[in-house]
mmCIF file of C-alpha atoms and ligand atoms in Angstrom:
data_model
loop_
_atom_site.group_PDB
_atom_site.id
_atom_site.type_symbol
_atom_site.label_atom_id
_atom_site.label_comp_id
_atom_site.label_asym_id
_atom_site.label_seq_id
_atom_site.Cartn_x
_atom_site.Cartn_y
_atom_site.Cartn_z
ATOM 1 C CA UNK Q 1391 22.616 90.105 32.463
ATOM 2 C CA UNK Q 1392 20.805 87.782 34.593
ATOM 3 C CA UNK Q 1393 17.443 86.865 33.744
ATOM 4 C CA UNK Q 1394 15.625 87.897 36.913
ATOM 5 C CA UNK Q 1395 17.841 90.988 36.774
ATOM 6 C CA UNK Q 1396 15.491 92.005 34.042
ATOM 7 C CA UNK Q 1397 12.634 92.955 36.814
ATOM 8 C CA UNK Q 1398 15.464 95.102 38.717
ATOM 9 C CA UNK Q 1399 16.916 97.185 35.387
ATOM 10 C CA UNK Q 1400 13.099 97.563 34.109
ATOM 11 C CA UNK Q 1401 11.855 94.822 31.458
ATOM 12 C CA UNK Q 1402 12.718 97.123 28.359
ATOM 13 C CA UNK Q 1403 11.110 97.839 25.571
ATOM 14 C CA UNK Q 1404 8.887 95.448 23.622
ATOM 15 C CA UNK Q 1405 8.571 95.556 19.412
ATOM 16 C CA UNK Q 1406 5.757 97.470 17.626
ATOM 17 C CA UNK Q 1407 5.257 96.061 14.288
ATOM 18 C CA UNK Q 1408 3.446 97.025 11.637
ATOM 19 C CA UNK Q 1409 0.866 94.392 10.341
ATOM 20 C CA UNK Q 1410 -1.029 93.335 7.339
ATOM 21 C CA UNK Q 1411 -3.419 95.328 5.779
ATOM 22 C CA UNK Q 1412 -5.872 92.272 5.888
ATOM 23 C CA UNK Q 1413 -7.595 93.505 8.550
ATOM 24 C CA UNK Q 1414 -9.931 96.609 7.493
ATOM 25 C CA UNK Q 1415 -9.256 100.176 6.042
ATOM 26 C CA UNK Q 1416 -6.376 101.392 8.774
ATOM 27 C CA UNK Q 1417 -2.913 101.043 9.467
ATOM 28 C CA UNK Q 1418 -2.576 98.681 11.910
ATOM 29 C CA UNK Q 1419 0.441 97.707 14.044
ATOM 30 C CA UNK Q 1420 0.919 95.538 17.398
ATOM 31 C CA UNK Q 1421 2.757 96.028 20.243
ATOM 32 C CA UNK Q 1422 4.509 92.739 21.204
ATOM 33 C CA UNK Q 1423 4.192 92.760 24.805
ATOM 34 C CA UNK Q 1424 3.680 88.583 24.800
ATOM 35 C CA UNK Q 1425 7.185 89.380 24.068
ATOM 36 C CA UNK Q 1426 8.391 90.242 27.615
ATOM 37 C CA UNK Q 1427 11.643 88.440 27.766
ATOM 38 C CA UNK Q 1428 10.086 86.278 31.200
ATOM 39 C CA UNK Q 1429 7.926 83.146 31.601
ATOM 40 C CA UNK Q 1430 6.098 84.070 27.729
ATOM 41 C CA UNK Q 1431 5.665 87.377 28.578
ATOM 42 C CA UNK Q 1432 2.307 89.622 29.023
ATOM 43 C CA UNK Q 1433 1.207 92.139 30.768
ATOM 44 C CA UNK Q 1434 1.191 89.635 33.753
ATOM 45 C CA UNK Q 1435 5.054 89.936 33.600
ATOM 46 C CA UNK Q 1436 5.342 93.605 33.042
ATOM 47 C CA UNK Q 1437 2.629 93.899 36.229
ATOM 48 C CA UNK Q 1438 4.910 91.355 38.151
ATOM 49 C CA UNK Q 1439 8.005 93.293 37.304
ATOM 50 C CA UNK Q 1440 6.298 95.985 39.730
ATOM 51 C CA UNK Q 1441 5.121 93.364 42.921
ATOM 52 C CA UNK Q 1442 8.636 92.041 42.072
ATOM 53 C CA UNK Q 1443 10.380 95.697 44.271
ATOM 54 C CA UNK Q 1444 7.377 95.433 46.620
ATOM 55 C CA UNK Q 1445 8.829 91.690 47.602
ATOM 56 C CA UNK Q 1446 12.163 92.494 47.423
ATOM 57 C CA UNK Q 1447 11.371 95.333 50.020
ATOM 58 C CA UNK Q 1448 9.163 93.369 52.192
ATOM 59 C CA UNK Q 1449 11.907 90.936 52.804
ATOM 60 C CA UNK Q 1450 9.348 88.067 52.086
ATOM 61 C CA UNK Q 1451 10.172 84.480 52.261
ATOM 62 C CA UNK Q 1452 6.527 83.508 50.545
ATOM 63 C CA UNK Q 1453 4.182 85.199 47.731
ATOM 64 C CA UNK Q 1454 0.985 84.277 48.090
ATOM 65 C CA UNK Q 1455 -1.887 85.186 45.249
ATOM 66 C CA UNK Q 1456 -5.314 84.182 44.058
ATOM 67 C CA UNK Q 1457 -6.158 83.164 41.023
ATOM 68 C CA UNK Q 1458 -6.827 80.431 38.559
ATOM 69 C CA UNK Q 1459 -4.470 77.868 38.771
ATOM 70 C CA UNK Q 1460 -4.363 78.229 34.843
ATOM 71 C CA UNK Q 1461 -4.274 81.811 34.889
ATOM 72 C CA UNK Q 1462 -1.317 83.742 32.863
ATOM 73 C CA UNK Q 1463 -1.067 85.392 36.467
ATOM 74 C CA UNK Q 1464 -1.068 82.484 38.501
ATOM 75 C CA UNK Q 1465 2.003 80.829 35.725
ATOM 76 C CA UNK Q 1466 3.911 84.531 36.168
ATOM 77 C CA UNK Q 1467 3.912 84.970 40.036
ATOM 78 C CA UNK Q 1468 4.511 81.037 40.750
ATOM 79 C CA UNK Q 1469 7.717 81.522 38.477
ATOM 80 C CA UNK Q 1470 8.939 84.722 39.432
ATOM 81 C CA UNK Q 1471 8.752 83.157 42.637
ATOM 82 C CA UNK Q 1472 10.667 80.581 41.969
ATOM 83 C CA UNK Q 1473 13.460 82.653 40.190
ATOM 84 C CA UNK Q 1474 13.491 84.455 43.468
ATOM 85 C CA UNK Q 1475 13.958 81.156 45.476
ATOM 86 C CA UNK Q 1476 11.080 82.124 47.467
ATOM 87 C CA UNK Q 1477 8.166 79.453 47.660
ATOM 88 C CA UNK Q 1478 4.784 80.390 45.981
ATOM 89 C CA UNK Q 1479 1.801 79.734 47.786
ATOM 90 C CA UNK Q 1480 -1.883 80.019 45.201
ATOM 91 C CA UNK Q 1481 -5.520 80.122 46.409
ATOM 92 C CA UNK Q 1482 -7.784 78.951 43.760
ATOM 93 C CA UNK Q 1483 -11.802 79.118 43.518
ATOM 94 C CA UNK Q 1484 -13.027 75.951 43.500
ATOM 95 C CA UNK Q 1485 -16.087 76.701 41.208
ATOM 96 C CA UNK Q 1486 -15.336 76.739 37.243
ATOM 97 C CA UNK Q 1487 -17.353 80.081 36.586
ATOM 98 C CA UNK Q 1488 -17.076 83.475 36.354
ATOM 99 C CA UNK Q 1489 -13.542 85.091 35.828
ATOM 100 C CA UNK Q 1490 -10.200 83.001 36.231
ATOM 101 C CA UNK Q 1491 -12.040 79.594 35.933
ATOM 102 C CA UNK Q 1492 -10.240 77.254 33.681
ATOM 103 C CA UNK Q 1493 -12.138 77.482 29.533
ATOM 104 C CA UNK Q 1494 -12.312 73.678 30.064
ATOM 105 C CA UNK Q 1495 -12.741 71.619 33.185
ATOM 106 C CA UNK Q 1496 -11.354 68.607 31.781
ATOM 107 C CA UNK Q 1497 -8.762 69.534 30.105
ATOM 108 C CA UNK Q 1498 -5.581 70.675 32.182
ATOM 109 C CA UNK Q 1499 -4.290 73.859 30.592
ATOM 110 C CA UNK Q 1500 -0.444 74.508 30.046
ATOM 111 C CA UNK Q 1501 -0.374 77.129 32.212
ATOM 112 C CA UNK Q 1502 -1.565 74.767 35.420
ATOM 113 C CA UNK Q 1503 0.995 72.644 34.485
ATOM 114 C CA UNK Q 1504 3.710 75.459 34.613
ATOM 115 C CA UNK Q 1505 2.714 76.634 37.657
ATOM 116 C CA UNK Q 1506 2.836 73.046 38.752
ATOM 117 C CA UNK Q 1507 6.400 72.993 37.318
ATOM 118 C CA UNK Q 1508 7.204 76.221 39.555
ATOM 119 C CA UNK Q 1509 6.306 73.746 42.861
ATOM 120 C CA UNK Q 1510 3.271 76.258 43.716
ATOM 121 C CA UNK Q 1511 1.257 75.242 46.417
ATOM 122 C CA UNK Q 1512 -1.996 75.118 45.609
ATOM 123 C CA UNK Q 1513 -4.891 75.821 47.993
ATOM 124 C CA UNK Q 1514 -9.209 76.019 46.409
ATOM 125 C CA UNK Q 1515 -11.951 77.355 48.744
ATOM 126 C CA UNK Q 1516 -15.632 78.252 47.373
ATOM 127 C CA UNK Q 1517 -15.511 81.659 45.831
ATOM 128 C CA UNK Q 1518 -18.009 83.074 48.790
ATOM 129 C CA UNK Q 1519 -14.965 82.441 51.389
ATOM 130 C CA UNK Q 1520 -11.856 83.727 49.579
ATOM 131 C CA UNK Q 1521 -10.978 86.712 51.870
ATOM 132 C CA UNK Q 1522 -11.086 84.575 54.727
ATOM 133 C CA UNK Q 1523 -8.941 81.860 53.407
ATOM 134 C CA UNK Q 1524 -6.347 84.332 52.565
ATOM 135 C CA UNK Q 1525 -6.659 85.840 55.670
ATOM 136 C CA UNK Q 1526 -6.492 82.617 57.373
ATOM 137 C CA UNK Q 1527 -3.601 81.619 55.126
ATOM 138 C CA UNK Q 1528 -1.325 84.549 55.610
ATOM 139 C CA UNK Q 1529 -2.094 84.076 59.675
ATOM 140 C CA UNK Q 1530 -0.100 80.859 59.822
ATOM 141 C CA UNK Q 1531 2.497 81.373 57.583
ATOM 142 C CA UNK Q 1532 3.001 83.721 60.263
ATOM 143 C CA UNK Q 1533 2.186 81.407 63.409
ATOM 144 C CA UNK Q 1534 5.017 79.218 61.538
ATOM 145 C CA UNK Q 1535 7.710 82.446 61.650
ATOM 146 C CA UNK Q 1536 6.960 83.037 58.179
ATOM 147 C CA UNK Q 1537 6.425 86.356 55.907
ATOM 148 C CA UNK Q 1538 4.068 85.998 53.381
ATOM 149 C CA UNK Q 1539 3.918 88.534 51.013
ATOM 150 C CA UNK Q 1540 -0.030 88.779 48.662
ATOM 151 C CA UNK Q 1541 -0.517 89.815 45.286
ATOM 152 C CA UNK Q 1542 -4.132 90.486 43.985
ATOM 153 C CA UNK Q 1543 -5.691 88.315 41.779
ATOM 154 C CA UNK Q 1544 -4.747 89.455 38.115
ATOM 155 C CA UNK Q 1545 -1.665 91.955 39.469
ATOM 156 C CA UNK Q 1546 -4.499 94.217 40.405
ATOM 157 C CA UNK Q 1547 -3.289 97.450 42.391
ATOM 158 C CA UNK Q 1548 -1.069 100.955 42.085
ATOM 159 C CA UNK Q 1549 2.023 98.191 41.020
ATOM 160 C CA UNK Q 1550 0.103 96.835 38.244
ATOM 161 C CA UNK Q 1551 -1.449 99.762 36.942
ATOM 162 C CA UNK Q 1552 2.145 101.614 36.725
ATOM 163 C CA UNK Q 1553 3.264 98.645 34.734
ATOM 164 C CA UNK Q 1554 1.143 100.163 32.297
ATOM 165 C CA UNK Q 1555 1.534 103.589 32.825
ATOM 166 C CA UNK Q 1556 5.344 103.237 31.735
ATOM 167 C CA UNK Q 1557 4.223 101.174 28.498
ATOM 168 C CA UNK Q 1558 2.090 104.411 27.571
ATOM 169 C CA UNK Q 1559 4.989 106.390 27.977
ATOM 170 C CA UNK Q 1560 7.332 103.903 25.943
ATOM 171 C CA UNK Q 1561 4.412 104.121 23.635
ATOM 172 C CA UNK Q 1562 5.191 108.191 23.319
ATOM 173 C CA UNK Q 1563 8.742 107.680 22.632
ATOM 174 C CA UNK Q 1564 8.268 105.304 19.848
ATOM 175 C CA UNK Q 1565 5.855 107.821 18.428
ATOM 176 C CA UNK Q 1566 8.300 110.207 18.561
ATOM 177 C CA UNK Q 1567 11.417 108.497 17.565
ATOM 178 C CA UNK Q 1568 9.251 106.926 14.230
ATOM 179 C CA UNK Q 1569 7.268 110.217 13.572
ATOM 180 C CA UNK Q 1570 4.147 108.383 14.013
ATOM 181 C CA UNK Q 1571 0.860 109.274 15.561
ATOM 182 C CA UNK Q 1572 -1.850 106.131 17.152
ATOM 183 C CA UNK Q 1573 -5.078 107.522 16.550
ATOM 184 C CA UNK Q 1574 -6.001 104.294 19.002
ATOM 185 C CA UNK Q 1575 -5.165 102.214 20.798
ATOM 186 C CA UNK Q 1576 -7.062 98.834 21.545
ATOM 187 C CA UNK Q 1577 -6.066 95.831 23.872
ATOM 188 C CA UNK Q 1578 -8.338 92.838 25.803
ATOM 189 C CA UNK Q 1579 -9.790 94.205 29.199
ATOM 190 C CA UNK Q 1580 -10.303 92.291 32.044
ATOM 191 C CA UNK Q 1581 -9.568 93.253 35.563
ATOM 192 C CA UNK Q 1582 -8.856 97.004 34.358
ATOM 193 C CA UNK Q 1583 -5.468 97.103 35.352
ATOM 194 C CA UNK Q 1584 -3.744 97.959 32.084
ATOM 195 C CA UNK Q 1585 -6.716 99.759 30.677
ATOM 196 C CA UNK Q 1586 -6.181 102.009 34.120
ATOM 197 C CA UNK Q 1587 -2.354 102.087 33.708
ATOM 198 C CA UNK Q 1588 -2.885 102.910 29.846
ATOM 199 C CA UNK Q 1589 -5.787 106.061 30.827
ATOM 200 C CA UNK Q 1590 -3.263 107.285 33.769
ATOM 201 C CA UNK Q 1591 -0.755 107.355 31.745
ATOM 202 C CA UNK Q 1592 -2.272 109.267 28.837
ATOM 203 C CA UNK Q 1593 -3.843 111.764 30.909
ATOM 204 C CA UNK Q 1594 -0.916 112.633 33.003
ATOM 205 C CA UNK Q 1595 0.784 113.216 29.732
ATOM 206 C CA UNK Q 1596 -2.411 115.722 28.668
ATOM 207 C CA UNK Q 1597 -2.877 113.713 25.761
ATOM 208 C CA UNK Q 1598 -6.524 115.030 25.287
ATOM 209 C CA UNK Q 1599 -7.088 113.485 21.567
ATOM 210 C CA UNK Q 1600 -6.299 109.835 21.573
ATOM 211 C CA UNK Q 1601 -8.915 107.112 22.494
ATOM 212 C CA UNK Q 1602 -8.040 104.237 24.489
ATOM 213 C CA UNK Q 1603 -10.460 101.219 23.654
ATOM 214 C CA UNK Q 1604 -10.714 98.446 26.246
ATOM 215 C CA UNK Q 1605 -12.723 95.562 24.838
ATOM 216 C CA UNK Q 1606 -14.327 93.541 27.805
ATOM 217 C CA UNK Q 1607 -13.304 89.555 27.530
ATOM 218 C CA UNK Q 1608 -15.761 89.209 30.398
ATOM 219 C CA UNK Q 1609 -17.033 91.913 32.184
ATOM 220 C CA UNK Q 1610 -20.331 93.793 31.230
ATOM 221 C CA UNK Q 1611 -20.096 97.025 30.830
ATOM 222 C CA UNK Q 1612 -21.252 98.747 34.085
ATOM 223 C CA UNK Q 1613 -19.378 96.815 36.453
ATOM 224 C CA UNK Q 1614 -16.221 96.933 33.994
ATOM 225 C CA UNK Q 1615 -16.433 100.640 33.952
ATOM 226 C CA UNK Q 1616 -16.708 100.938 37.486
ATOM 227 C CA UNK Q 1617 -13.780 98.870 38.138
ATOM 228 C CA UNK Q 1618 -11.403 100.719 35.776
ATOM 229 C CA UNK Q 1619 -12.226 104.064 36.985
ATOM 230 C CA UNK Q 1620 -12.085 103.184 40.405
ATOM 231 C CA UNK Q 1621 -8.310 102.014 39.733
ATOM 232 C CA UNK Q 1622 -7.800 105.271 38.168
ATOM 233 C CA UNK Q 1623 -8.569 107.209 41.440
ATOM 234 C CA UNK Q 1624 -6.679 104.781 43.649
ATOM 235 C CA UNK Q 1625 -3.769 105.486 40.983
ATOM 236 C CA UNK Q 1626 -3.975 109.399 40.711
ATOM 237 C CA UNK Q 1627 -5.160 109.862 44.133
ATOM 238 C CA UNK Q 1628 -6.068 113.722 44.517
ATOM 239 C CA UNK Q 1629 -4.853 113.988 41.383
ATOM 240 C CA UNK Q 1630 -8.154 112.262 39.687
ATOM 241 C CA UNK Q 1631 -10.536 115.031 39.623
ATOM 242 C CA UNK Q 1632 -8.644 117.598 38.032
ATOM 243 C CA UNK Q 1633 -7.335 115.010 35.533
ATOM 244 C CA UNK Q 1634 -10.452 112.509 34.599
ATOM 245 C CA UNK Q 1635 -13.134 112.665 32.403
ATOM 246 C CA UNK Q 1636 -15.881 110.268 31.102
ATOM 247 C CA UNK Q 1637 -15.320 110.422 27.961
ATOM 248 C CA UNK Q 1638 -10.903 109.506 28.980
ATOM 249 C CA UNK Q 1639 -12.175 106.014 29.620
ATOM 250 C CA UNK Q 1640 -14.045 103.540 26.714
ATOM 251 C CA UNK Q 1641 -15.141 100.375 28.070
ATOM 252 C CA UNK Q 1642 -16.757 98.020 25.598
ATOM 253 C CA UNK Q 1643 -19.020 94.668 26.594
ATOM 254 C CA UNK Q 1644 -20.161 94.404 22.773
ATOM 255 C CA UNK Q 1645 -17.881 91.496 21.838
ATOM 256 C CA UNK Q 1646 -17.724 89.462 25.008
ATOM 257 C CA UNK Q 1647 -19.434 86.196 22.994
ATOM 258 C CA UNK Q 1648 -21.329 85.286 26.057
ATOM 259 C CA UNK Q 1649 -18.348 85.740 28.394
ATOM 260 C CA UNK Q 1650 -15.082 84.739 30.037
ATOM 261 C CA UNK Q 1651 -13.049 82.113 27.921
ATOM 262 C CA UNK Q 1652 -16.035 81.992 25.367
ATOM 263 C CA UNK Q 1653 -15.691 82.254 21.553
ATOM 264 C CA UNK Q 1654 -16.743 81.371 18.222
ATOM 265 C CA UNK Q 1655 -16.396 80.555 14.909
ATOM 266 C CA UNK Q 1656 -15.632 84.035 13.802
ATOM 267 C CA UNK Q 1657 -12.719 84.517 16.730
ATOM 268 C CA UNK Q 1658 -11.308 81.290 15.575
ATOM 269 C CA UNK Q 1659 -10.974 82.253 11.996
ATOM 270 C CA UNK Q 1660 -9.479 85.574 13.267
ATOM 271 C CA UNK Q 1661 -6.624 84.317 15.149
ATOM 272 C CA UNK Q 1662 -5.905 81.701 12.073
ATOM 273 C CA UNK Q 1663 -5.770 84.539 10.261
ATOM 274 C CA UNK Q 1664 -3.662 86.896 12.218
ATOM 275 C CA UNK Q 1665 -1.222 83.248 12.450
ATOM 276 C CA UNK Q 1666 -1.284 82.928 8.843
ATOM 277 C CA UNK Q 1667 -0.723 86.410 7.625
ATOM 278 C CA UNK Q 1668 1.373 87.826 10.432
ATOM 279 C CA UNK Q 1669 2.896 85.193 12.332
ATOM 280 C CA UNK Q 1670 1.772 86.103 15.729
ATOM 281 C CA UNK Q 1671 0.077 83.891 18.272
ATOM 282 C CA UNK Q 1672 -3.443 85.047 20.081
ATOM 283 C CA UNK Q 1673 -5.758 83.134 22.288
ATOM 284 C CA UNK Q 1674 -9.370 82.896 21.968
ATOM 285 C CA UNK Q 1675 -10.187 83.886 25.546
ATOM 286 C CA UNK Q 1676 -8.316 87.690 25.757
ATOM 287 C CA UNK Q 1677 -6.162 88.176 22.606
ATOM 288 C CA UNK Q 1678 -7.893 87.069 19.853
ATOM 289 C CA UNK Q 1679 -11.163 87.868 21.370
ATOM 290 C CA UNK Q 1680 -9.877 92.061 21.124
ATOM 291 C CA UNK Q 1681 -8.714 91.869 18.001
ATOM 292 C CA UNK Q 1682 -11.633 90.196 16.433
ATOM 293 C CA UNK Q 1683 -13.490 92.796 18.945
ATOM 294 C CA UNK Q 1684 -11.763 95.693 17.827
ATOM 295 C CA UNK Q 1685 -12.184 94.666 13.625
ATOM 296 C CA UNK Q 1686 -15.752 95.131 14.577
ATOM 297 C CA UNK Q 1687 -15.647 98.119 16.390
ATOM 298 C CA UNK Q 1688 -13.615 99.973 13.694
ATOM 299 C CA UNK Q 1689 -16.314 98.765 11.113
ATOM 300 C CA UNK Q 1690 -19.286 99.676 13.167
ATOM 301 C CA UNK Q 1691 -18.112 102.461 13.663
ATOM 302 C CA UNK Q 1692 -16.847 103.607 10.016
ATOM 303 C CA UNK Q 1693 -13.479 104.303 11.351
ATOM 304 C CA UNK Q 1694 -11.077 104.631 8.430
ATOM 305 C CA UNK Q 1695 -7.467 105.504 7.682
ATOM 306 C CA UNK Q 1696 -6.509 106.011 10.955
ATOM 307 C CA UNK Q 1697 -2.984 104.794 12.683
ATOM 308 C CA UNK Q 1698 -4.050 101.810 15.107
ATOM 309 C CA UNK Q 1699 -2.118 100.222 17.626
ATOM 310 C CA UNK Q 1700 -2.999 97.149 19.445
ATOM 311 C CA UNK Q 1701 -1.438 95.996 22.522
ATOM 312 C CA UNK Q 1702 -0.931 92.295 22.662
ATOM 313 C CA UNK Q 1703 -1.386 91.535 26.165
ATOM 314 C CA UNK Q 1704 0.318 87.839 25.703
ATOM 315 C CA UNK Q 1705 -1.339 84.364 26.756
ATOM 316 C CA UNK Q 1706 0.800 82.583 25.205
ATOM 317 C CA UNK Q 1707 0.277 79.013 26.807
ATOM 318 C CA UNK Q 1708 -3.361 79.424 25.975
ATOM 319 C CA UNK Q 1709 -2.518 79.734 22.258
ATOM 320 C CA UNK Q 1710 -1.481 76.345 22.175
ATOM 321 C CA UNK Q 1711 -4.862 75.027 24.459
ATOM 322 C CA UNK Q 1712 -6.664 76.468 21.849
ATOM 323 C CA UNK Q 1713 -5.015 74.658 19.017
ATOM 324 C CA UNK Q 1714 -5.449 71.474 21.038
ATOM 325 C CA UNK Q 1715 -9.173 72.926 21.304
ATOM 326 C CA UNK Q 1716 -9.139 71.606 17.659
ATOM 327 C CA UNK Q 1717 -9.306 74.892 15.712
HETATM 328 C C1 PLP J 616 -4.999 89.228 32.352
HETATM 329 C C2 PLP J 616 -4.949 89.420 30.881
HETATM 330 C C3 PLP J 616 -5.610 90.497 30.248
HETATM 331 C C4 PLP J 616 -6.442 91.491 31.002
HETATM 332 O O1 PLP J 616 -5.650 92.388 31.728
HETATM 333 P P1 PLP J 616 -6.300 93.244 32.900
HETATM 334 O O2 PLP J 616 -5.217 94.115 33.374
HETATM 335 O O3 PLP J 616 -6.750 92.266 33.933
HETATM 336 O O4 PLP J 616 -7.448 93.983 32.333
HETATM 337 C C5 PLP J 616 -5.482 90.626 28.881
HETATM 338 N N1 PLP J 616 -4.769 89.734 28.158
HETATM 339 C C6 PLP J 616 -4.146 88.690 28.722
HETATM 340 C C7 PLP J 616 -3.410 87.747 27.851
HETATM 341 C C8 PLP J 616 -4.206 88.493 30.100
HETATM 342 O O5 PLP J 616 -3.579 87.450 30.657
#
């Protein structure tokens, strides 16, 4: 099969493993998704899978996006660009703050560098002026004859969310094929957009029981909320007040560490531990951050025996900034 035949046939299934019991009084297990067989995988593949029809359809000769230069989404859409032969075209904010901005200014992260590798143009404006300079943008790519074709920052949107939506249902198969039951399921939350996939999907199956825990990497809670629900309606349409309720959608800011790429001693020692005992790679800014986030939650919250299942949203690249952080 051809590689970029993968985003045609569906990406497949990713592993669910079952992990060490080092990590509190549950059974916990991971679902691999940094192992999505493209670019190091993570949700920003399985969302890109999705934008990848849209393109095809829109008979697009550019894919524009906005982003972080050393964003997982940024790496993803510059090199499923490239796979397509179709040039990739980034606007960046030019301020390091807030969501997207690289964890350190001086360093340049692996993922720039792959998205450098891809040939993606790059293009910064200040963050007040971004929907202009994408407007702008698109406008003479098509002066020039061109058809750009613009994915939201992060793979935000109906694609992305469905992304999700089908790893909920893989999620139900497993369970059925194993005999197992996930009393939970916990990943990193940032732009919503697999929390709102992962709520969609659950309660378009009627699964009333299960709780879906997004721990906030950045977001405080209000906003975050907002955000997730709001993808939610633009997902189930007139579908969303007959299906949602409150209580369908847990959004926690607790463990954010002071925000977006920040984190401590105690993450640090978490995702040496998870290494060490496990084998499996998590960065400090989204994976390790949720895991360490969702130890705490469990505790705090006296949660025992129950199945767990954590989604590993991927991040790869970062994994290896953060050992060059000096752990
Ligand atoms: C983008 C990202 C997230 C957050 O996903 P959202 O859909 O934006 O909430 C989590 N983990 C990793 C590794 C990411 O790159």
């Amino acid at each position: 099969m051809k590689q970029i035949a993968l985003f045609e046939e569906g990406i497949g299934r990713t592993p669910v493993v079952r992990v060490s019991g080092k990590y509190g009084p549950n059974h916990f297990f991971i679902k691999r998704d940094d192992m999505v067989p493209f670019s190091f995988g993570g949700n920003k593949a399985r969302k890109a899978a999705e934008f990848y029809k849209e393109i095809k359809k829109s008979g697009a000769d550019v894919v524009m996006t906005y982003g972080s230069f050393g964003s997982n989404h940024c790496r993803i859409v510059a090199n499923m660009a490239a796979a397509m032969g179709l040039d990739c075209h980034i606007i960046s904010p030019e301020e390091d703050s807030g969501e997207g901005a690289d964890r350190k200014k001086e360093k340049v992260l692996y993922n720039t560098s792959l998205a450098a590798l891809m040939g993606a143009q790059r293009e910064t404006c200040p963050v007040s002026r971004v929907a202009e300079t994408i407007e702008h943008r698109k406008e003479s790519f098509r002066a020039e004859g061109r058809n750009p074709f613009f994915i939201m920052g992060g793979g935000h949107g109906n694609p992305g969310t469905e992304s999700y939506v089908k790893v909920f249902r893989e999620i139900l198969d497993y369970e059925k094929e194993n005999g197992i039951y996930f009393d939970y399921l916990f990943h990193a939350s940032g732009t919503g957009t697999t929390q709102a996939g992962l709520v969609c999907g659950k309660l378009l199956a009627g699964d009333e029981k299960r709780k879906i825990v997004g721990i906030s990497i950045a977001r405080e809670e209000t906003r975050g909320r907002q955000v997730v629900k709001e993808s939610i309606h633009e997902y189930l349409g007139e579908d969303f007040d007959r299906l949602y309720q409150e209580g369908d959608l847990v959004f926690t800011d607790a463990y954010r560490m002071g925000g977006y790429g920040r984190y401590g001693q105690e993450i640090r020692e978490t995702i040496c531990r998870v290494m060490k005992s496990d084998g499996i790679p998590m960065d400090g800014t989204y994976v390790g951050k949720a895991f360490w986030g969702m130890c705490r939650y469990l505790e705090e919250k006296g949660i025992r025996d129950k199945n767990i299942l954590f989604i590993h949203t991927g991040g790869t690249p970062l994994f290896f900034d953060f050992l060059d952080a000096g752990v």
